[in-house]
XYZ file of C-alpha atoms in Angstrom:
627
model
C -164.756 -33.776 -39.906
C -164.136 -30.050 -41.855
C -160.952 -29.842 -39.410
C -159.692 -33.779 -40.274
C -159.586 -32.843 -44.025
C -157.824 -30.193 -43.628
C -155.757 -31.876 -41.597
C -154.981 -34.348 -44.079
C -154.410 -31.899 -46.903
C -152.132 -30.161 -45.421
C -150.231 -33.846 -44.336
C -149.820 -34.193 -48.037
C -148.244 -31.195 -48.732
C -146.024 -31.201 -46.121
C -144.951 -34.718 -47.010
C -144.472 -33.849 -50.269
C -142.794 -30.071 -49.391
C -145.461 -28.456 -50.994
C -146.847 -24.675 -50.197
C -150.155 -25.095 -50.069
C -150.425 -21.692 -51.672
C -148.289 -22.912 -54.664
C -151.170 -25.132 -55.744
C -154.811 -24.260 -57.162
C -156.900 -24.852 -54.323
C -159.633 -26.700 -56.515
C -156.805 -29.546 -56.683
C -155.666 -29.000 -52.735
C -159.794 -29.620 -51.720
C -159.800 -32.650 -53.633
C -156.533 -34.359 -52.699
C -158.383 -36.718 -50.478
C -159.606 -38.304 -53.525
C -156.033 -39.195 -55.047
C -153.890 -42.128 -55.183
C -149.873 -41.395 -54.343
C -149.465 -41.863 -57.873
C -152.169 -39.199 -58.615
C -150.572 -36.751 -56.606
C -147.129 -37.066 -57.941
C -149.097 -36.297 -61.823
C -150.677 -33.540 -59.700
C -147.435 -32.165 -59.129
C -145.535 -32.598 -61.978
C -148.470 -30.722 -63.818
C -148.906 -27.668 -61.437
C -144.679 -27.568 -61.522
C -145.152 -27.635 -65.383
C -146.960 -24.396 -65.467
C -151.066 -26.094 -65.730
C -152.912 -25.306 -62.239
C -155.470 -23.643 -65.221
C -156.169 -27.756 -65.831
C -158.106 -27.459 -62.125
C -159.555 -23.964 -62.643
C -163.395 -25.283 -63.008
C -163.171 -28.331 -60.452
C -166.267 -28.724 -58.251
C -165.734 -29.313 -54.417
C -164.955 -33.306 -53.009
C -168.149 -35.538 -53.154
C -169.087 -34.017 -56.843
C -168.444 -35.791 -60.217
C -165.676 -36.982 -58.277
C -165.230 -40.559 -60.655
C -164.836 -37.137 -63.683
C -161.705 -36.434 -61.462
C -160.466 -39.517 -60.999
C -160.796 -39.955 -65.009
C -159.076 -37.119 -65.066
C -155.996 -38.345 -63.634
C -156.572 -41.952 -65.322
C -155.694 -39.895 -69.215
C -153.054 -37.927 -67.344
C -151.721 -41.125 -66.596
C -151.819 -43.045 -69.951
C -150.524 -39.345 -71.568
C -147.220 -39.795 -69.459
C -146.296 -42.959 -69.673
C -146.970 -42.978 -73.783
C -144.517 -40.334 -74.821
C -140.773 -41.086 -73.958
C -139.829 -38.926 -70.935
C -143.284 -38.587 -69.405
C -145.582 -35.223 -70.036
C -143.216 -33.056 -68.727
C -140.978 -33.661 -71.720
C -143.835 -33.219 -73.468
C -144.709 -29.963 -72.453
C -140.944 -28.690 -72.358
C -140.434 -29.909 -75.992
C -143.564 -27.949 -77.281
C -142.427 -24.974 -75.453
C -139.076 -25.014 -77.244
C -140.486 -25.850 -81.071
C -143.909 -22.758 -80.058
C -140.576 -20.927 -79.496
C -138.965 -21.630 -82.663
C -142.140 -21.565 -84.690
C -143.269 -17.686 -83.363
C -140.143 -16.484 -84.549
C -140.040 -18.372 -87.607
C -136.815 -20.099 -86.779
C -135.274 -22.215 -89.932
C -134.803 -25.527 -89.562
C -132.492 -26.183 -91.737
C -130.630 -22.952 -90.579
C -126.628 -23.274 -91.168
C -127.455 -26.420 -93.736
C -126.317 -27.008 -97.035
C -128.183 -29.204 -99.436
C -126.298 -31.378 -101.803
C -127.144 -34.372 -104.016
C -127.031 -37.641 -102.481
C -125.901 -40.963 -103.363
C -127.880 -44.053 -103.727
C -128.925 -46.958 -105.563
C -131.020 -46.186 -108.963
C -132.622 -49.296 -110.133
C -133.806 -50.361 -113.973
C -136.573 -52.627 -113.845
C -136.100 -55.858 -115.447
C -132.558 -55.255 -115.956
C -129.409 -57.634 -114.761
C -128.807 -55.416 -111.859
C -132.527 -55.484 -110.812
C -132.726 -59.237 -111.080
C -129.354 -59.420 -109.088
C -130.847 -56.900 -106.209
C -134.469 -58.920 -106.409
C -132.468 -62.534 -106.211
C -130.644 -60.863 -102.842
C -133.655 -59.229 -101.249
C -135.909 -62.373 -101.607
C -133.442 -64.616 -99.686
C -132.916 -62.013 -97.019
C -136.901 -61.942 -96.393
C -136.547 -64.747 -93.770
C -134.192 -62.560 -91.700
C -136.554 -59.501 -92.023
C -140.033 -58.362 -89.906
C -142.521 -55.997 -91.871
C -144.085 -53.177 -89.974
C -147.357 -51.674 -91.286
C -148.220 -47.945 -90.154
C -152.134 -48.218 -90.017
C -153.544 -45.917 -87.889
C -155.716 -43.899 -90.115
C -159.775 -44.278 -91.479
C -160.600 -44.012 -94.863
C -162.699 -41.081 -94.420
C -160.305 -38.635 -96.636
C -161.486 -41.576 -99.563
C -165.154 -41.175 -99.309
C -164.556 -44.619 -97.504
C -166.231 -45.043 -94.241
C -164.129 -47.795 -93.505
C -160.648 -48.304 -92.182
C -158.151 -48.131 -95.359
C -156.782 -51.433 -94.621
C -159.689 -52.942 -95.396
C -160.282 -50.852 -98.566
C -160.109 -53.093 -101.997
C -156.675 -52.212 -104.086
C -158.212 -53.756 -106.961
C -162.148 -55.076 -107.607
C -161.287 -57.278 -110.218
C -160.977 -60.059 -107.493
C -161.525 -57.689 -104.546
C -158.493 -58.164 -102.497
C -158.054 -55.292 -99.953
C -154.820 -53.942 -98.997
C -154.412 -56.347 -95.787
C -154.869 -59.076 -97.604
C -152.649 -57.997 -100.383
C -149.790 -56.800 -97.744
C -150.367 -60.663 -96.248
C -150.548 -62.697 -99.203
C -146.852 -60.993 -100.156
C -145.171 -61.288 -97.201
C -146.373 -65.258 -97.428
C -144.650 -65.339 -100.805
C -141.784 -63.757 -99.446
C -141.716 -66.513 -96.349
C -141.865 -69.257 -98.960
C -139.525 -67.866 -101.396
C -136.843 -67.038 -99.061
C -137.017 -70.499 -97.879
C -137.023 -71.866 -101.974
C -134.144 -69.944 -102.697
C -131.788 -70.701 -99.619
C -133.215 -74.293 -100.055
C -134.099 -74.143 -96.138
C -134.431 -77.513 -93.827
C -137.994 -75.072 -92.747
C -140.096 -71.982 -93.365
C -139.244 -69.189 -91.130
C -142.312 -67.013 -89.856
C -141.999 -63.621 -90.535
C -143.348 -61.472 -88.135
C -145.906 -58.719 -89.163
C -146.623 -55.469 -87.061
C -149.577 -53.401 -87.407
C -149.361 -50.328 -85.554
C -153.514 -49.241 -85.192
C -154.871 -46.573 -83.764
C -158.148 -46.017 -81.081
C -160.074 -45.386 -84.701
C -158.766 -48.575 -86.330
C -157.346 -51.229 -83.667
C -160.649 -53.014 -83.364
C -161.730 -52.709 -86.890
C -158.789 -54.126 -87.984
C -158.499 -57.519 -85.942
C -162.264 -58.072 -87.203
C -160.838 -58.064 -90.552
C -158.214 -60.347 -89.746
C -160.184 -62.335 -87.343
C -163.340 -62.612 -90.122
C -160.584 -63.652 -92.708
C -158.350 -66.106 -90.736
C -155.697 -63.721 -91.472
C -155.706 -64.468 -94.798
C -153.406 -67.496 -94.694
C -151.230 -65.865 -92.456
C -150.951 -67.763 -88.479
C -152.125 -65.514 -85.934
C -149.038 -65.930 -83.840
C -146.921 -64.046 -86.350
C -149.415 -60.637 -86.490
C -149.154 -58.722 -83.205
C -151.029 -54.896 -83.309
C -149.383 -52.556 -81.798
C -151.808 -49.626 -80.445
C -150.670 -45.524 -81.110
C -151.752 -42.925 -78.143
C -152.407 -39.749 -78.875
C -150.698 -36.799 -78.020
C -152.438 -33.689 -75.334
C -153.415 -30.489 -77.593
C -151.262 -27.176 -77.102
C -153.478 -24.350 -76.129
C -150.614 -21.585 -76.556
C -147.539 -20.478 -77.045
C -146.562 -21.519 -73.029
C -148.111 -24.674 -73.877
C -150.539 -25.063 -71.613
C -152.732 -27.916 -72.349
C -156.063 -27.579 -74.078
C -159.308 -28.560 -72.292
C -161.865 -30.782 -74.064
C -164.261 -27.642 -74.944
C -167.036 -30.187 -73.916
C -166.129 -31.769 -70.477
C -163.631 -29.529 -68.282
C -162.185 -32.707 -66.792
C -160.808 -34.256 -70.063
C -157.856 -32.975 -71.837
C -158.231 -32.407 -75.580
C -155.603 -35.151 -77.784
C -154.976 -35.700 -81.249
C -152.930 -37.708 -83.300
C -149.056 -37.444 -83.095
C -147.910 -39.095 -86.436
C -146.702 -42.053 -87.951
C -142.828 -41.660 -86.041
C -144.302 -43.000 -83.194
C -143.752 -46.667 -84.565
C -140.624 -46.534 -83.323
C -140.956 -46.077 -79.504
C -143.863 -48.444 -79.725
C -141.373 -51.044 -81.178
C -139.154 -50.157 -78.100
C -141.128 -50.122 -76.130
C -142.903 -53.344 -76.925
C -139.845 -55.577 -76.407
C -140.268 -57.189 -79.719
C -136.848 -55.084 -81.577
C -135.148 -57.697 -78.888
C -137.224 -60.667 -79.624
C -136.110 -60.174 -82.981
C -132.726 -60.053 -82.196
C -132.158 -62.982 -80.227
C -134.018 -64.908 -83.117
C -131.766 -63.958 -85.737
C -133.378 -61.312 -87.548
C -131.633 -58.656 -89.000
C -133.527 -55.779 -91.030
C -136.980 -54.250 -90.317
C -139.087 -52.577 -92.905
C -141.962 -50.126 -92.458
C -144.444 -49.620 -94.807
C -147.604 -47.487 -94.724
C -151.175 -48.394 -95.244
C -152.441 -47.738 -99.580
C -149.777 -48.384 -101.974
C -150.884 -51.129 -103.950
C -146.997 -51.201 -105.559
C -144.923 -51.417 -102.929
C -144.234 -55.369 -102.630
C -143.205 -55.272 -106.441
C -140.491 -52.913 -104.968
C -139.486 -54.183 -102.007
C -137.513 -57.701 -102.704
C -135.198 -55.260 -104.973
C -134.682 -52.773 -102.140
C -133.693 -55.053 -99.567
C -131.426 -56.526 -101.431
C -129.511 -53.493 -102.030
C -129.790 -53.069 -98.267
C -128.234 -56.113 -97.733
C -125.249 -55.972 -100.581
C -124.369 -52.276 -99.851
C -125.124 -52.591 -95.515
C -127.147 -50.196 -95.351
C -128.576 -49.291 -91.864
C -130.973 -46.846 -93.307
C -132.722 -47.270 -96.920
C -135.498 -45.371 -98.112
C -137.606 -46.134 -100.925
C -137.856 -43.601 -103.241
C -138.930 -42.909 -106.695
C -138.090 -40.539 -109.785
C -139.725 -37.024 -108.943
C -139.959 -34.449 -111.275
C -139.211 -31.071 -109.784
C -141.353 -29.410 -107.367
C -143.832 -32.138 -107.393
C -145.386 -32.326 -104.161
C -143.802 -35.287 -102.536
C -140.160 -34.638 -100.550
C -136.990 -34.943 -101.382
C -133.919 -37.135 -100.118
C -131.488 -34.522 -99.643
C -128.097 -34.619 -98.426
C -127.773 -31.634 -95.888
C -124.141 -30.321 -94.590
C -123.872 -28.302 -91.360
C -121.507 -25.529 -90.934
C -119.862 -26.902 -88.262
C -119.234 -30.661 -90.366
C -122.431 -32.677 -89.633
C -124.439 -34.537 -92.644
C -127.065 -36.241 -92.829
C -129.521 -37.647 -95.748
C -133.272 -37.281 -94.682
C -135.978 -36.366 -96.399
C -136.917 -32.975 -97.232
C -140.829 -31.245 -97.572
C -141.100 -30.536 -101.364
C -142.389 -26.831 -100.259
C -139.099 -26.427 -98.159
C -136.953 -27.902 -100.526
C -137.267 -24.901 -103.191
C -136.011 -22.425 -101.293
C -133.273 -24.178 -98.937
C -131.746 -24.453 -102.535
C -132.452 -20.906 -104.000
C -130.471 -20.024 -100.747
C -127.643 -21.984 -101.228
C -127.139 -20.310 -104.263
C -128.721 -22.347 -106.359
C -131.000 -20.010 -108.671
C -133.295 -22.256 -110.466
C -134.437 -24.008 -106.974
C -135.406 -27.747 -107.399
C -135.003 -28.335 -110.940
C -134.821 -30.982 -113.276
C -131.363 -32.285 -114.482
C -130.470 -34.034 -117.637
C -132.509 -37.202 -116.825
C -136.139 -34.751 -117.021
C -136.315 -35.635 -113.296
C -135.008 -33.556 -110.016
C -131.407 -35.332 -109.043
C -133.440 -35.694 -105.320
C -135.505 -38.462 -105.805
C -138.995 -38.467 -104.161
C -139.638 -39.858 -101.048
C -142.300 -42.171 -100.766
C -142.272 -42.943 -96.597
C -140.982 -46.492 -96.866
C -138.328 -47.683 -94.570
C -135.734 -50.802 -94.213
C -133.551 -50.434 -90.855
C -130.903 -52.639 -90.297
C -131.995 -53.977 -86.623
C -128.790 -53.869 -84.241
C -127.990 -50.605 -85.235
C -131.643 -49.247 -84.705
C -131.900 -51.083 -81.344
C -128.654 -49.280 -80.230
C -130.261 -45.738 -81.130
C -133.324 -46.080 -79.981
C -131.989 -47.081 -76.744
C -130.253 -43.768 -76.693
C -133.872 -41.877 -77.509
C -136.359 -44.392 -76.342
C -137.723 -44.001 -79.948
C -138.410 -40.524 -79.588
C -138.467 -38.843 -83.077
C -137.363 -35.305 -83.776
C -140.734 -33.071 -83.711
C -142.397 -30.394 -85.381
C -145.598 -28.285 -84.476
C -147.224 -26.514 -87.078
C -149.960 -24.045 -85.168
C -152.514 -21.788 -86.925
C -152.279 -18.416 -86.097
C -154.937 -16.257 -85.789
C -153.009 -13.253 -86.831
C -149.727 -11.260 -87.744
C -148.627 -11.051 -83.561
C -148.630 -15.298 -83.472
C -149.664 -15.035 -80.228
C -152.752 -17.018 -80.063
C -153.563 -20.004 -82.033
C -157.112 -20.784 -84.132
C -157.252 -23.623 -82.571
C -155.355 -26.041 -80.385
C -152.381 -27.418 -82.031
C -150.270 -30.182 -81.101
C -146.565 -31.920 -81.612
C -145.887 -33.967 -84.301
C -143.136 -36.286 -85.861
C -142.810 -39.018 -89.033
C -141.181 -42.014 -89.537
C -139.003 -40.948 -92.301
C -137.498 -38.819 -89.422
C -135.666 -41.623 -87.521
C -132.312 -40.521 -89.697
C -132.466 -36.779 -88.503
C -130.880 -38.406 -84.990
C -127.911 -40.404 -86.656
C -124.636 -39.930 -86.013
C -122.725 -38.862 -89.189
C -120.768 -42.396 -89.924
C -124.218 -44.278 -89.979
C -124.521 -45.914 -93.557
C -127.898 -44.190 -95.065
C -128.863 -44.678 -98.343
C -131.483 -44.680 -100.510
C -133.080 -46.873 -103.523
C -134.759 -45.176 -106.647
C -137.522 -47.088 -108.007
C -139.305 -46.349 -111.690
C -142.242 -44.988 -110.091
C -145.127 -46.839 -112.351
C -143.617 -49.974 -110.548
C -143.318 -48.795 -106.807
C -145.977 -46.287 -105.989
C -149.497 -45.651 -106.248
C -150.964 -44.197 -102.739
C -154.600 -43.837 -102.651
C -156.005 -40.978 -100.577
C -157.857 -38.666 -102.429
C -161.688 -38.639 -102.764
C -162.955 -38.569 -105.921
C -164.018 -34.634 -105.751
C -160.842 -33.759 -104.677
C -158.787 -36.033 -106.922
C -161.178 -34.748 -109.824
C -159.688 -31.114 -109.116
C -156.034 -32.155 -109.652
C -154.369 -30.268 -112.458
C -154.036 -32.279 -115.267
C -151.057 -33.805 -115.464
C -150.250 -34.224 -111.713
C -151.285 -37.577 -109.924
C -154.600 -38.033 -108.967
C -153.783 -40.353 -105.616
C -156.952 -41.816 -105.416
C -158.978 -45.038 -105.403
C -159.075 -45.128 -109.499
C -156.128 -44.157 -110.010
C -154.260 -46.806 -107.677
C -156.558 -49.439 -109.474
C -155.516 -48.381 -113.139
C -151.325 -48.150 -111.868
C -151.493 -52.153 -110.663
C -153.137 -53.010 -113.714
C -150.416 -50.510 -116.091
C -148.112 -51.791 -113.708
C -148.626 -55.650 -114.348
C -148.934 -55.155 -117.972
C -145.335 -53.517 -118.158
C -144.008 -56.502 -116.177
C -145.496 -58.658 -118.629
C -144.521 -56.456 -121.586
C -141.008 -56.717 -120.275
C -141.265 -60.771 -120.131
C -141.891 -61.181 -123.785
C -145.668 -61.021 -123.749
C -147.565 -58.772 -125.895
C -149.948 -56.638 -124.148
C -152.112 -54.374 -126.129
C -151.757 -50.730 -125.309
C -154.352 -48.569 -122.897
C -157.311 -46.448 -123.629
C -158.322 -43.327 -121.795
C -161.287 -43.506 -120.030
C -162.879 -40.774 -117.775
C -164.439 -42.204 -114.108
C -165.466 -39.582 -111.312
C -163.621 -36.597 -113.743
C -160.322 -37.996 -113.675
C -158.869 -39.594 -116.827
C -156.919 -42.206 -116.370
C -155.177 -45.259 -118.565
C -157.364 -47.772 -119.174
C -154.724 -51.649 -119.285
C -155.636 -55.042 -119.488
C -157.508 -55.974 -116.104
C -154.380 -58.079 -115.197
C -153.878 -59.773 -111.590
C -152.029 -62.264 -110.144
C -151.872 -63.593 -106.674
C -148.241 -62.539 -105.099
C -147.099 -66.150 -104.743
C -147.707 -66.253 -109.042
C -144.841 -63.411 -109.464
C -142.858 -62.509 -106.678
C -140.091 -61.561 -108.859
C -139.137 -60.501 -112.718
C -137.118 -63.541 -112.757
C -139.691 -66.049 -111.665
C -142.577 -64.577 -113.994
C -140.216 -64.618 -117.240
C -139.939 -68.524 -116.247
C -143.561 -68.791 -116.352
C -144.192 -66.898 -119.579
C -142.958 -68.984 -123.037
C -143.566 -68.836 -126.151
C -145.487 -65.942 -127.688
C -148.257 -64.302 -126.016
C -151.129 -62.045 -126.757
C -153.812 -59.921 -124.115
C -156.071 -57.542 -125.578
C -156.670 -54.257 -124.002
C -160.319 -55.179 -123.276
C -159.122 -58.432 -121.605
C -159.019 -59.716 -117.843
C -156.375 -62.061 -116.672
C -156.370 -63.848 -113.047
C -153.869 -66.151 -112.362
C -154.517 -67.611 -108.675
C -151.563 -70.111 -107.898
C -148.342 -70.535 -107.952
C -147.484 -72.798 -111.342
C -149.409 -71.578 -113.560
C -147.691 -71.290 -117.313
C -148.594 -69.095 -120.039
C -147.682 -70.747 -122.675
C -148.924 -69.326 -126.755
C -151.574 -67.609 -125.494
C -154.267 -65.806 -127.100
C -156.197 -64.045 -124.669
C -159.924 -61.724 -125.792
C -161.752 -61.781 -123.324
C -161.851 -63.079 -119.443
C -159.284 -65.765 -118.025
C -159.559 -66.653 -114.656
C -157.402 -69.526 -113.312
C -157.159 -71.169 -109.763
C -155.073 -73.884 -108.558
C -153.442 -75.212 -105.435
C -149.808 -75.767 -104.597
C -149.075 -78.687 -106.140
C -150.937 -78.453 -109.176
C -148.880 -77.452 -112.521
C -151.145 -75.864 -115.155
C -150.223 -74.796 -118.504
C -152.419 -72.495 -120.501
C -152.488 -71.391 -124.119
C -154.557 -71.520 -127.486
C -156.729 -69.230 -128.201
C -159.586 -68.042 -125.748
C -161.561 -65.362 -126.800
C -165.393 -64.332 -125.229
C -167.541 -61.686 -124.172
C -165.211 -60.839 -121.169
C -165.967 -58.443 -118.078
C -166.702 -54.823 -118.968
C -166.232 -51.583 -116.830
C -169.284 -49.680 -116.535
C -169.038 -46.055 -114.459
C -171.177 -45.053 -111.825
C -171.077 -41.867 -109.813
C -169.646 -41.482 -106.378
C -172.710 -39.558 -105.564
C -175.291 -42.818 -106.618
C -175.648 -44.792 -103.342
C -177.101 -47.418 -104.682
C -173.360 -48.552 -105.256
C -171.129 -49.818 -102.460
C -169.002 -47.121 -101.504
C -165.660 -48.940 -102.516
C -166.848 -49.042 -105.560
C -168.358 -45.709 -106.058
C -165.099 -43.873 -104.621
C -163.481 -45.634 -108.167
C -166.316 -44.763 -110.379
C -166.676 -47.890 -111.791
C -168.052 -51.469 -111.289
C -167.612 -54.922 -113.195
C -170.312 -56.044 -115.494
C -169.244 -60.162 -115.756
C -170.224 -61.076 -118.950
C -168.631 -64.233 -119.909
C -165.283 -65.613 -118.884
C -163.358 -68.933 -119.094
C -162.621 -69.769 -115.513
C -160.924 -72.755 -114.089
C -159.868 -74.418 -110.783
C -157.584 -77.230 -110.359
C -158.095 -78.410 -106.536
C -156.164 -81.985 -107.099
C -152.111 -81.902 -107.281
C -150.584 -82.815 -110.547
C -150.159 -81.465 -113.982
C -152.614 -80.544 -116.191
C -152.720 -78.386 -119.664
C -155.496 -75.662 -120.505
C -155.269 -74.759 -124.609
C -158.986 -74.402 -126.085
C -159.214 -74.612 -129.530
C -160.876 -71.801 -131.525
C-alpha cells in the first residue's frame, strides 16, 4: 500500500517534470489528496519561492479537509487579482524592493498646476453645467465603493446604513437611491423622453458588508429603486506579505490558512471587468460611469454639475474636487511632468505633495495663492469615466491598478516587518496608467456644497485642532443642513444665520434643520422655481419638504414644517406658521441608553410641536395658516 503511494507520488512529479527533491516533502506526502488543479497552485507556489506555506503539514489521513481548504483560498486568491498569485507575489517583491530603499515615486517628476473646471455655485455657468449633467444622467451608471463597517464611527453597523441626517432619518443608501431616482426622472423631464431609462447602480461590498447590505435593501424594498437595476459586486482580499521576499503570511492561528486583508477601494475596477457589466453598458448605450464612495452626504448636490462639464469639455477622466487650503490633509490634483516627456494629472498624498514641490524648487512648498486656497485643489475620491475609453484600458490591465505597500518596520535595517503587510491600490489611481493624450480633467466644487465625509468617532473628531474639519457624524449632519440653507439663501429666501453649539467637544454651526427629499431640488434651477415671493426660516426652525411640487410661497416659518405629498399633488405653502418646533438636546456618546447613531452625533430630537401635512390624493391644493 506504502509502496503504491509512493508510486503514485512520484507519477505526479514525473508527469509534471518535477524533482521530487525540489518540493517540501510535507506537500509531496500529501499529493494523493489533490485535484490536477490543486497541484498546478502547488506548483506555482513552491516555484514562487513558498514551500515555508507546507512547513507544519501533518502526514495524509490528518486534518486532511484543513488541506484541502487550504488549496480552496489559494484558489479564490488567484483567480481574484489580475494575473493570478504569482503576479501577486512578483509585484510585492518589486514595490518591498522599492520601499527598503526608499525609492521616490515621483522620482524624475515635475509638479505643475493643472487645468480644470472651477465652478460658482448658483451662477450662469453652474446652472449651464447642472442643465447638461442632469440630461446626461440617463446615459450614466453610478458605482458605490462600500466595502467598509462603521466601526472607525463608534457605529457598529455598516456605514451605508448609517443616518446622514436624523431629522427624518434617511441613511446614506437611501439618500444615494432616492438621488439617483431623481436623476432617472429628471433626465427623462428634461430630454422630454418617450420612457424612463433605468440607471444601473453598483455596490461594490465587502465579506464584512455584502450581506448586511442587501438586508438593508431587501428590508427597505430598495427604497423605491427596482431590484433589477442594483447588482453588488463582492471585493476579495488580498494574501498578507510576511517579508521583504514576500513570502506569504500564515494565519498565526491555523497553519493551513493564509493571513488576507483588505486591498483598497481600486479594486472596483477589475471587478467591473471582470463582471461583464462595462460591456452590458456599452451595448445599451451608456456612456459615462461615476464612482462614488460610501459617507458624503454632499456629493449628489455636486454631481449633476460635474457631469455636465464631463460631457461639454469630453472628458474621459473627471475628478471631483474641492477648494483646499494648503497642506490640509486631503491630496492634491497635480499635474506631474517626466523627464523623459510623460504627464499625467492624478492625485497627489497631501504629506507627499510638500516636498515633491520644495524639490522642484519651489521654496514655500504647497502654499496658498491669491485666491487664500492652494492652486491644487483637493481631492475628494470621486470619479466620472467616460466608458469606451475605460473599457479599452482596462482591457489592456484587466483593471489592475498601480500599487503601493506601505510595511512597518521594526527598525533602522527594514529588514523585518512589525507585522504582516500587504499591497494596496485606490481608485483615484486608474489615471496613473493613461497614456499622455487621454483628456483628464478635473471639476472644483465650493466645498460647503460638495463634501462632508463622516469617519471620525466622536473622541477622535473631538481632538481635531480647531479650525480643521472634524469628519464626523455631527459634523456631516450640521454641513447638509449649512449646506441647504446656502442653497436657499442663494434662491431669494431668507434664512436666519447659525449658532454655535458644542456636541461630543466639537463645535460646530448650528442652521435651520432644513431637508428636502432629492426629487424636491435636484438642481439650483429647479428650487429657485419653487421658491417665490419672500421668505423667512428662523434659525431654530425645521423644514421637510417630502415631494416633488411643493411651493414656498411668502413664507413665515418659527417653528417645525413638515410637508408630504405624492407625485401628482401641487402644494403651495405660505403665511405665517410659527410653534414650539423640534429642539436639539445633547447626549453623550458614552450614555448607552441612546442608540448609537445618535450618540456618535451627540444629539437627539426632542419633537415638540410641528405643523405637518400629507397630501396622498393628486391635485392642487394651498397651505397658508393665518396667524
Amino acid at each position: 500500500m506504502v509502496s503504491a503511494k509512493v508510486d503514485s507520488e512520484a507519477d505526479i512529479l514525473s508527469n509534471l517534470n518535477i524533482n521530487a527533491g525540489d518540493w517540501p516533502s510535507n506537500l509531496v506526502k500529501n499529493l494523493c489528496l489533490l485535484s490536477p488543479d490543486q497541484i498546478e497552485l502547488g506548483k506555482m507556489l513552491v516555484e514562487m519561492g513558498q514551500s515555508h506555506l507546507f512547513q507544519q503539514w501533518t502526514d495524509p489521513g490528518v486534518e486532511d479537509n484543513k488541506k484541502k481548504a487550504f488549496f480552496a483560498q489559494v484558489a479564490k486568491l488567484n483567480s481574484s487579482y489580475p494575473g493570478g498569485l504569482a503576479s501577486y507575489i512578483k509585484n510585492a517583491r518589486e514595490l518591498l524592493a522599492d520601499s527598503k530603499v526608499g525609492r521616490n515615486p515621483y522620482d524624475g517628476f515635475t509638479p505643475s498646476v493643472p487645468t480644470g473646471e472651477v465652478l460658482s455655485f448658483g451662477d450662469d455657468n453652474f446652472i449651464k453645467y447642472e442643465e447638461a449633467g442632469v440630461k446626461e444622467a440617463q446615459n450614466a451608471a453610478f458605482v458605490l465603493v462600500a466595502g467598509g463597517l462603521g466601526e472607525r464611527l463608534g457605529y457598529n453597523g455598516i456605514k451605508v446604513a448609517l443616518l446622514a441626517e436624523a431629522t427624518t432619518g434617511t441613511c446614506f443608501l437611501q439618500l444615494y437611491i432616492e438621488s439617483i431616482l431623481a436623476l432617472q426622472e429628471g433626465s427623462c423631464r428634461l430630454t422630454q423622453g418617450t420612457f424612463q431609462k433605468d440607471i444601473p447602480f453598483v455596490i461594490m461590498t465587502s465579506d464584512d458588508t455584502h450581506t448586511r447590505t442587501l438586508e438593508v435593501l431587501e428590508s427597505n424594498s430598495y427604497f423605491g429603486m427596482k431590484p433589477t437595476q442594483v447588482k453588488l459586486l463582492k471585493q476579495e482580499k488580498v494574501a498578507c506579505l510576511d517579508d521583504n521576499d514576500a513570502r506569504l503570511a500564515l494565519d498565526p492561528h491555523n497553519k493551513y490558512q493564509i493571513q488576507t486583508k483588505p486591498h483598497g477601494h481600486g479594486d472596483v475596477h477589475s471587478l467591473l471587468y471582470s463582471s461583464g457589466l462595462l460591456k452590458v453598458w456599452l451595448y445599451a448605450g451608456l456612456r459615462w460611469v461615476l464612482f462614488f464612495q460610501d459617507t458624503n452626504g454632499l456629493l449628489f448636490k455636486a454631481i449633476p454639475a460635474s457631469l455636465g462639464v464631463s460631457a461639454t469639455k469630453q472628458y474621459q477622466v473627471n475628478s471631483l474636487a474641492v477648494q483646499r487650503k494648503a497642506k490640509e490633509a486631503m491630496g492634491g490634483i497635480t499635474r506631474l511632468t517626466h523627464s523623459d516627456g510623460r504627464s499625467v494629472m492624478i492625485n497627489v498624498e497631501y504629506n507627499q505633495l510638500d516636498p515633491l514641490l520644495r524639490a522642484a524648487g519651489h521654496p514655500d512648498g504647497d502654499a496658498n495663492c491669491e485666491t487664500g486656497y492652494s492652486p491644487f485643489p483637493g481631492n475628494i475620491n470621486q470619479l466620472i469615466l467616460e466608458l469606451g475609453p475605460y473599457i479599452e484600458e482596462l482591457t489592456k490591465t484587466g483593471g489592475a491598478i498601480k500599487e503601493f505597500v506601505n510595511p512597518k518596520y521594526k527598525d533602522a535595517s527594514k529588514t523585518s516587518f512589525k507585522s504582516s503587510t500587504r499591497l494596496e491600490c485606490m481608485m483615484q489611481d486608474y489615471p496613473k496608467t493613461l497614456p499622455p493624450t487621454a483628456r483628464v480633467g478635473f471639476t472644483v466644487m465650493d466645498k460647503w456644497l460638495a463634501y462632508a465625509p463622516v469617519k471620525n468617532n466622536p473622541e477622535d473628531a473631538s481632538k481635531v485642532p480647531k479650525g480643521n474639519p472634524y469628519h464626523s457624524a455631527t459634523s456631516g449632519e450640521m454641513a447638509i443642513y449649512r449646506a441647504n440653507s446656502l442653497i436657499l439663501i442663494k434662491a431669494g429666501v431668507q434664512v436666519e444665520g447659525p449658532v454655535q453649539h458644542v456636541f461630543n467637544g466639537q463645535e460646530v454651526e448650528v442652521w435651520p434643520r432644513i431637508t428636502w427629499k432629492p426629487k424636491w431640488g435636484l438642481t439650483f434651477s429647479e428650487i429657485k422655481i419653487k421658491v417665490r415671493q419672500s421668505c423667512l426660516v428662523s434659525q431654530r426652525s425645521t423644514m421637510v419638504l417630502k415631494g416633488r411640487d411643493i411651493f414656498l410661497e411668502d413664507l413665515s416659518l418659527d417653528g417645525a414644517l413638515i410637508i408630504n405629498c405624492i407625485d401628482g399633488a401641487e402644494v403651495k405653502v405660505g403665511g405665517s406658521i410659527q410653534n414650539k418646533g423640534w429642539l436639539l438636546e445633547r447626549i453623550n456618546y458614552k450614555d448607552t441608553s441612546s442608540p448609537e447613531e445618535l450618540r456618535i452625533r451627540g444629539f437627539k430630537i426632542n419633537k415638540l410641536e410641528q405643523l405637518e401635512q400629507t397630501y396622498s390624493e393628486p391635485g392642487k391644493f394651498i397651505l397658508k395658516p393665518q396667524c
